[in-house]
Amino acid sequence: MKALVLKEYRRFAVEDFATPVLQPDEVLVRVRACGICGSDVHGMDGSSGRRIPPIIMGHEAAGEISEVGGGVKNWKAGDRVTFDSTVYCGECWFCQRGKINLCDHRRVLGVSCGDYRRHGAFAEFVAVPQRILYRLPDNLSFEQAAMVEAVSVAVHAVKRTPLADETVALVVGTGMIGLLVVQALRAAGCQHVIAIDLEENKLSLAKKLGATHAIKADDAALSEKIRALSGGRGADAAFEVVGLPATVKTTIESVRKGGSITLVGNLKPQVDLPLQAVVTRELTLIGTCASAGEYPECLKLIASGKINVTEFISATPPLAEGAQWFERLYAGEKGLIKVLLKP
Ligand SMILES: [Zn+2]
Ligand SMILES: [Zn+2]
């Protein structure tokens, strides 16, 4: 098969690669679309230590089954599928309780670190265990389906957060995941969603995608404006979707007493915590990571149009052009959000 192989840091080659040999519980998926993730872009220069060459990256994919292993019963060639980016073990304490994102033995497709190497989906074919497969609704394109991992991160974050009818929600940081959180909140019935970002164009996109209010992060009257929109008390539930000291601070300062802060972003490994504010205002801090079983619901949300993902798809080039698109993303080219490679 043809595969886009990271040969050494920042050097790719599209080359012939052995088609994976199936284990009894695996299926072979003919990949039709696979998204380039920020973690791939950061990984390709060696800085994350999680893309040690040689590796076929790619964990946000969709395609159709071309072959099934001997022990596979409920899937057949031709089925249109997507799959979890994480291969969970299905047997550990966490998996047994449905917390598959916290699996003790989780392996991410397209990752090679000190512990393992698992080739991913920037290739014509990828082998995945049947337990991580999800069937695509008929009206969903492979491109839309390849966006489901990002959607699931947002939907899981919203699910982790206590919401009530009158909840005024705040989303700090409206990059792609933040914009998906905005949409997931609206899909969950939240009537008041305030978006905060430094960039005007992201805020207008937030409004287009369902935010009821948008405020620039450097607005001198930011906290007054948030309070004015929340009965004078502050936001009930806030989502931090950046992960920097300044945005964590803004988020904590913007919630009411007894409110919750859902921490999604994690650009920095460590930030200062205003301990006394959290304690004396009885704030709830909620961490959220990846997703745990939300894929079917997310596929329906995309198929029904309740969550718009096409807005984020910047380009769908063939696999052969992968290297140059990686470089453009690495350079931080303006206006590029999600690039989906089509093997
Ligand atoms: Zn990803
Ligand atoms: Zn497990």
Short mmCIF file of C-alpha atoms and ligand atoms in Angstrom, two decimals:
data_model
loop_
_atom_site.label_atom_id
_atom_site.label_comp_id
_atom_site.label_asym_id
_atom_site.label_seq_id
_atom_site.Cartn_x
_atom_site.Cartn_y
_atom_site.Cartn_z
CA MET A 1 0.00 0.00 0.00
CA LYS A 2 0.97 3.65 -0.33
CA ALA A 3 1.65 5.42 2.95
CA LEU A 4 2.84 8.83 4.10
CA VAL A 5 5.76 7.90 6.34
CA LEU A 6 7.54 10.28 8.69
CA LYS A 7 11.07 9.08 7.89
CA GLU A 8 12.89 11.40 10.23
CA TYR A 9 11.82 14.56 12.03
CA ARG A 10 10.31 17.00 9.50
CA ARG A 11 10.93 14.69 6.55
CA PHE A 12 8.15 12.67 4.95
CA ALA A 13 8.06 10.22 2.06
CA VAL A 14 5.10 8.70 0.29
CA GLU A 15 6.23 5.15 -0.25
CA ASP A 16 5.22 1.53 -0.54
CA PHE A 17 4.61 0.01 2.85
CA ALA A 18 3.51 -3.49 3.82
CA THR A 19 -0.28 -3.68 4.14
CA PRO A 20 -1.07 -4.53 7.79
CA VAL A 21 -1.65 -8.20 8.61
CA LEU A 22 -4.90 -8.64 10.53
CA GLN A 23 -5.25 -10.05 14.03
CA PRO A 24 -8.43 -12.19 14.46
CA ASP A 25 -10.35 -9.30 16.09
CA GLU A 26 -9.24 -6.64 13.60
CA VAL A 27 -10.62 -5.22 10.38
CA LEU A 28 -8.72 -3.62 7.55
CA VAL A 29 -10.08 -0.17 6.71
CA ARG A 30 -9.56 1.41 3.28
CA VAL A 31 -8.92 4.98 4.45
CA ARG A 32 -10.87 7.67 2.55
CA ALA A 33 -10.12 10.74 4.67
CA CYS A 34 -7.77 11.38 7.57
CA GLY A 35 -7.34 14.68 9.40
CA ILE A 36 -4.01 16.23 10.29
CA CYS A 37 -4.21 16.84 14.03
CA GLY A 38 -2.36 19.55 15.92
CA SER A 39 -0.61 16.77 17.82
CA ASP A 40 0.76 15.41 14.51
CA VAL A 41 2.00 18.85 13.50
CA HIS A 42 3.67 19.37 16.89
CA GLY A 43 4.92 15.79 16.85
CA MET A 44 6.68 15.87 13.49
CA ASP A 45 9.66 17.90 14.74
CA GLY A 46 10.29 15.63 17.70
CA SER A 47 9.25 18.18 20.32
CA SER A 48 6.49 16.03 21.80
CA GLY A 49 8.48 12.81 21.80
CA ARG A 50 5.37 10.97 20.59
CA ARG A 51 6.10 10.60 16.86
CA ILE A 52 9.45 8.81 16.86
CA PRO A 53 10.27 7.96 13.21
CA PRO A 54 9.60 5.93 11.25
CA ILE A 55 5.87 6.28 11.82
CA ILE A 56 2.70 6.55 9.77
CA MET A 57 0.74 9.18 11.70
CA GLY A 58 -3.01 9.86 11.50
CA HIS A 59 -5.75 9.05 14.01
CA GLU A 60 -8.78 11.04 12.77
CA ALA A 61 -10.04 8.92 9.92
CA ALA A 62 -12.95 7.32 8.12
CA GLY A 63 -13.24 4.81 5.31
CA GLU A 64 -14.75 1.49 4.40
CA ILE A 65 -13.91 -2.00 5.57
CA SER A 66 -12.04 -4.01 2.95
CA GLU A 67 -11.35 -7.17 4.93
CA VAL A 68 -12.24 -8.65 8.32
CA GLY A 69 -10.24 -10.89 10.66
CA GLY A 70 -11.32 -14.46 11.49
CA GLY A 71 -12.98 -13.54 14.79
CA VAL A 72 -15.02 -10.60 13.49
CA LYS A 73 -18.79 -11.20 13.41
CA ASN A 74 -20.69 -7.93 13.10
CA TRP A 75 -18.74 -6.17 10.38
CA LYS A 76 -18.22 -6.95 6.72
CA ALA A 77 -16.35 -5.64 3.71
CA GLY A 78 -17.98 -2.49 2.35
CA ASP A 79 -19.24 -1.18 5.71
CA ARG A 80 -18.61 2.57 6.03
CA VAL A 81 -16.89 3.26 9.34
CA THR A 82 -14.91 5.55 11.54
CA PHE A 83 -12.98 4.55 14.64
CA ASP A 84 -11.81 5.84 17.97
CA SER A 85 -8.39 7.47 17.87
CA THR A 86 -7.54 5.53 21.01
CA VAL A 87 -7.16 1.80 21.06
CA TYR A 88 -8.33 0.98 24.58
CA CYS A 89 -7.80 -2.46 26.09
CA GLY A 90 -11.40 -3.19 27.08
CA GLU A 91 -10.31 -5.10 30.16
CA CYS A 92 -8.71 -2.81 32.76
CA TRP A 93 -10.53 -1.32 35.78
CA PHE A 94 -11.34 1.87 33.83
CA CYS A 95 -12.48 0.15 30.63
CA GLN A 96 -14.80 -2.11 32.61
CA ARG A 97 -16.51 1.02 33.90
CA GLY A 98 -16.84 2.63 30.47
CA LYS A 99 -14.06 5.12 31.09
CA ILE A 100 -12.20 4.04 27.98
CA ASN A 101 -10.42 7.39 27.65
CA LEU A 102 -8.69 6.62 30.94
CA CYS A 103 -7.62 3.09 29.95
CA ASP A 104 -4.42 1.94 31.65
CA HIS A 105 -3.17 0.51 28.36
CA ARG A 106 -4.42 3.07 25.86
CA ARG A 107 -2.52 3.38 22.62
CA VAL A 108 -3.18 6.12 20.14
CA LEU A 109 -3.16 5.27 16.44
CA GLY A 110 -0.31 6.90 14.56
CA VAL A 111 1.79 7.41 17.66
CA SER A 112 5.22 6.07 18.50
CA CYS A 113 6.70 6.93 21.86
CA GLY A 114 9.06 5.12 24.18
CA ASP A 115 6.42 2.48 25.01
CA TYR A 116 4.94 1.52 21.67
CA ARG A 117 4.64 2.20 17.95
CA ARG A 118 1.17 1.95 16.36
CA HIS A 119 0.92 2.98 12.70
CA GLY A 120 -1.98 5.23 11.80
CA ALA A 121 -4.21 6.19 8.91
CA PHE A 122 -2.14 8.37 6.56
CA ALA A 123 -2.08 5.31 4.32
CA GLU A 124 -4.37 3.44 1.99
CA PHE A 125 -5.12 0.91 4.71
CA VAL A 126 -5.09 0.74 8.48
CA ALA A 127 -5.85 -2.21 10.77
CA VAL A 128 -8.02 -1.52 13.81
CA PRO A 129 -9.69 -3.77 16.41
CA GLN A 130 -13.44 -4.17 15.94
CA ARG A 131 -14.25 -2.80 19.41
CA ILE A 132 -13.25 0.73 18.39
CA LEU A 133 -15.35 0.82 15.18
CA TYR A 134 -18.45 2.94 14.59
CA ARG A 135 -20.83 2.74 11.65
CA LEU A 136 -21.45 5.89 9.60
CA PRO A 137 -24.95 7.22 8.99
CA ASP A 138 -25.71 6.94 5.24
CA ASN A 139 -25.85 10.69 4.68
CA LEU A 140 -22.50 11.38 6.33
CA SER A 141 -19.47 11.89 4.07
CA PHE A 142 -16.07 10.39 4.93
CA GLU A 143 -14.76 13.94 5.31
CA GLN A 144 -17.44 14.84 7.86
CA ALA A 145 -16.88 11.55 9.68
CA ALA A 146 -13.13 12.21 9.94
CA MET A 147 -14.07 15.23 12.09
CA VAL A 148 -15.86 13.14 14.71
CA GLU A 149 -12.90 12.87 17.08
CA ALA A 150 -12.77 16.65 17.51
CA VAL A 151 -16.55 16.77 17.97
CA SER A 152 -16.35 14.03 20.59
CA VAL A 153 -13.84 16.05 22.63
CA ALA A 154 -16.33 18.93 22.76
CA VAL A 155 -19.37 16.78 23.46
CA HIS A 156 -17.54 14.91 26.24
CA ALA A 157 -16.48 18.21 27.83
CA VAL A 158 -20.09 19.42 27.81
CA LYS A 159 -21.29 16.10 29.25
CA ARG A 160 -18.82 16.42 32.14
CA THR A 161 -20.29 19.83 33.02
CA PRO A 162 -23.38 20.44 35.17
CA LEU A 163 -25.93 22.36 33.07
CA ALA A 164 -29.38 23.61 34.00
CA ASP A 165 -32.10 25.37 32.01
CA GLU A 166 -30.95 28.84 32.98
CA THR A 167 -27.22 28.14 32.62
CA VAL A 168 -25.17 30.97 31.21
CA ALA A 169 -22.15 29.27 29.66
CA LEU A 170 -18.86 30.87 28.78
CA VAL A 171 -16.37 29.53 26.25
CA VAL A 172 -12.90 31.02 26.51
CA GLY A 173 -10.94 30.37 23.33
CA THR A 174 -12.78 29.80 20.07
CA GLY A 175 -10.35 27.80 18.00
CA MET A 176 -11.87 24.73 16.40
CA ILE A 177 -12.48 22.84 19.65
CA GLY A 178 -13.90 25.95 21.33
CA LEU A 179 -16.26 26.46 18.39
CA LEU A 180 -17.32 22.83 18.69
CA VAL A 181 -17.93 23.36 22.43
CA VAL A 182 -20.18 26.31 21.52
CA GLN A 183 -22.16 24.07 19.17
CA ALA A 184 -22.26 21.14 21.60
CA LEU A 185 -23.64 23.48 24.28
CA ARG A 186 -26.39 24.67 21.95
CA ALA A 187 -27.15 21.07 20.94
CA ALA A 188 -27.44 20.22 24.66
CA GLY A 189 -30.10 22.92 25.03
CA CYS A 190 -27.99 25.72 26.49
CA GLN A 191 -29.69 29.04 25.65
CA HIS A 192 -26.94 31.44 26.67
CA VAL A 193 -23.44 30.94 25.32
CA ILE A 194 -20.86 33.71 25.57
CA ALA A 195 -17.74 33.30 23.42
CA ILE A 196 -14.43 34.96 24.32
CA ASP A 197 -11.42 35.24 22.03
CA LEU A 198 -8.75 37.70 20.98
CA GLU A 199 -9.55 37.38 17.29
CA GLU A 200 -12.51 39.15 15.76
CA ASN A 201 -12.95 36.64 12.93
CA LYS A 202 -13.14 33.72 15.36
CA LEU A 203 -15.77 35.56 17.36
CA SER A 204 -17.91 36.18 14.30
CA LEU A 205 -17.63 32.49 13.45
CA ALA A 206 -18.66 31.70 17.04
CA LYS A 207 -21.79 33.79 16.58
CA LYS A 208 -22.54 32.17 13.25
CA LEU A 209 -22.25 28.75 14.92
CA GLY A 210 -24.55 29.52 17.83
CA ALA A 211 -22.86 31.75 20.41
CA THR A 212 -25.43 34.25 21.69
CA HIS A 213 -22.78 36.79 22.63
CA ALA A 214 -19.15 37.38 21.75
CA ILE A 215 -16.67 39.53 23.64
CA LYS A 216 -13.05 40.27 22.83
CA ALA A 217 -10.69 38.87 25.45
CA ASP A 218 -8.83 42.18 25.74
CA ASP A 219 -12.02 44.21 26.23
CA ALA A 220 -11.39 46.39 29.30
CA ALA A 221 -14.98 45.84 30.40
CA LEU A 222 -14.86 42.05 29.97
CA SER A 223 -15.95 41.03 33.46
CA GLU A 224 -18.68 43.71 33.66
CA LYS A 225 -20.04 42.54 30.33
CA ILE A 226 -20.10 38.91 31.45
CA ARG A 227 -21.87 39.86 34.67
CA ALA A 228 -24.38 41.98 32.77
CA LEU A 229 -25.22 38.91 30.69
CA SER A 230 -25.61 36.65 33.72
CA GLY A 231 -27.92 38.49 36.09
CA GLY A 232 -24.99 40.22 37.77
CA ARG A 233 -23.59 36.97 39.19
CA GLY A 234 -21.04 35.68 36.63
CA ALA A 235 -21.18 32.69 34.31
CA ASP A 236 -22.61 29.47 35.70
CA ALA A 237 -20.37 27.18 33.68
CA ALA A 238 -17.18 28.19 31.92
CA PHE A 239 -15.02 26.25 29.48
CA GLU A 240 -11.31 26.99 29.20
CA VAL A 241 -10.25 25.86 25.72
CA VAL A 242 -6.76 27.32 25.48
CA GLY A 243 -4.63 26.18 28.39
CA LEU A 244 -2.49 29.23 29.16
CA PRO A 245 -2.08 31.07 32.47
CA ALA A 246 -3.90 34.21 31.27
CA THR A 247 -6.93 32.39 29.91
CA VAL A 248 -7.24 30.13 32.95
CA LYS A 249 -7.19 33.28 35.09
CA THR A 250 -9.86 34.99 32.96
CA THR A 251 -12.03 31.88 33.11
CA ILE A 252 -11.85 31.52 36.88
CA GLU A 253 -12.57 35.23 37.37
CA SER A 254 -15.63 35.03 35.14
CA VAL A 255 -17.68 32.38 36.94
CA ARG A 256 -20.17 32.97 39.70
CA LYS A 257 -19.85 31.61 43.24
CA GLY A 258 -20.54 27.89 43.12
CA GLY A 259 -19.92 27.81 39.36
CA SER A 260 -17.93 25.28 37.38
CA ILE A 261 -14.86 25.52 35.19
CA THR A 262 -14.28 22.79 32.65
CA LEU A 263 -10.64 22.62 31.65
CA VAL A 264 -10.19 21.47 28.06
CA GLY A 265 -7.08 23.32 26.86
CA ASN A 266 -3.66 22.26 28.07
CA LEU A 267 -1.03 24.14 26.09
CA LYS A 268 1.00 24.63 29.25
CA PRO A 269 1.73 21.76 31.64
CA GLN A 270 1.35 24.07 34.64
CA VAL A 271 -0.49 27.30 35.52
CA ASP A 272 -0.97 29.37 38.68
CA LEU A 273 -4.17 28.59 40.52
CA PRO A 274 -5.98 31.40 42.44
CA LEU A 275 -6.47 29.00 45.30
CA GLN A 276 -8.43 31.28 47.62
CA ALA A 277 -10.91 32.23 44.91
CA VAL A 278 -11.54 28.56 44.12
CA VAL A 279 -11.93 27.64 47.79
CA THR A 280 -13.93 30.57 49.11
CA ARG A 281 -16.17 30.85 46.07
CA GLU A 282 -16.72 27.08 46.06
CA LEU A 283 -15.77 26.63 42.44
CA THR A 284 -15.74 23.22 40.80
CA LEU A 285 -12.78 22.47 38.52
CA ILE A 286 -13.43 19.72 36.00
CA GLY A 287 -10.76 18.13 33.83
CA THR A 288 -11.87 16.51 30.59
CA CYS A 289 -9.89 14.39 28.16
CA ALA A 290 -10.80 12.89 24.78
CA SER A 291 -14.12 11.07 24.91
CA ALA A 292 -15.66 7.93 26.33
CA GLY A 293 -18.32 6.40 24.14
CA GLU A 294 -19.77 9.60 22.63
CA TYR A 295 -18.95 8.73 19.00
CA PRO A 296 -22.41 7.42 17.97
CA GLU A 297 -24.12 10.49 19.41
CA CYS A 298 -21.56 12.77 17.73
CA LEU A 299 -22.04 11.10 14.34
CA LYS A 300 -25.78 11.77 14.68
CA LEU A 301 -25.17 15.40 15.68
CA ILE A 302 -23.05 15.91 12.57
CA ALA A 303 -25.44 14.03 10.28
CA SER A 304 -28.43 16.03 11.54
CA GLY A 305 -26.60 19.32 11.03
CA LYS A 306 -26.80 20.23 14.74
CA ILE A 307 -23.03 20.36 14.70
CA ASN A 308 -21.45 21.91 11.63
CA VAL A 309 -17.99 20.55 10.84
CA THR A 310 -17.68 21.51 7.17
CA GLU A 311 -16.95 25.07 8.30
CA PHE A 312 -13.58 23.80 9.62
CA ILE A 313 -12.43 21.76 6.63
CA SER A 314 -9.88 23.99 4.90
CA ALA A 315 -8.58 21.55 2.27
CA THR A 316 -8.84 17.91 1.21
CA PRO A 317 -5.61 17.20 -0.74
CA PRO A 318 -4.41 13.74 -1.81
CA LEU A 319 -1.98 11.82 0.41
CA ALA A 320 0.86 12.56 -2.02
CA GLU A 321 0.67 16.24 -1.07
CA GLY A 322 0.79 15.44 2.65
CA ALA A 323 4.32 16.71 3.31
CA GLN A 324 3.66 20.19 1.93
CA TRP A 325 0.41 20.55 3.88
CA PHE A 326 2.18 19.51 7.06
CA GLU A 327 4.74 22.25 6.42
CA ARG A 328 2.01 24.85 5.84
CA LEU A 329 0.31 23.88 9.10
CA TYR A 330 3.68 23.84 10.87
CA ALA A 331 4.32 27.38 9.65
CA GLY A 332 0.99 28.39 11.19
CA GLU A 333 -0.52 29.61 7.92
CA LYS A 334 -3.48 31.89 8.60
CA GLY A 335 -6.93 30.59 7.75
CA LEU A 336 -5.96 26.91 7.76
CA ILE A 337 -8.03 24.97 10.24
CA LYS A 338 -8.43 21.29 9.42
CA VAL A 339 -6.67 19.64 6.49
CA LEU A 340 -7.94 16.18 5.55
CA LEU A 341 -5.66 13.97 3.48
CA LYS A 342 -7.33 11.57 1.05
CA PRO A 343 -5.28 8.43 0.48
ZN ZN B 1 -6.22 14.43 17.18
ZN ZN B 2 -8.32 -0.48 29.48
#
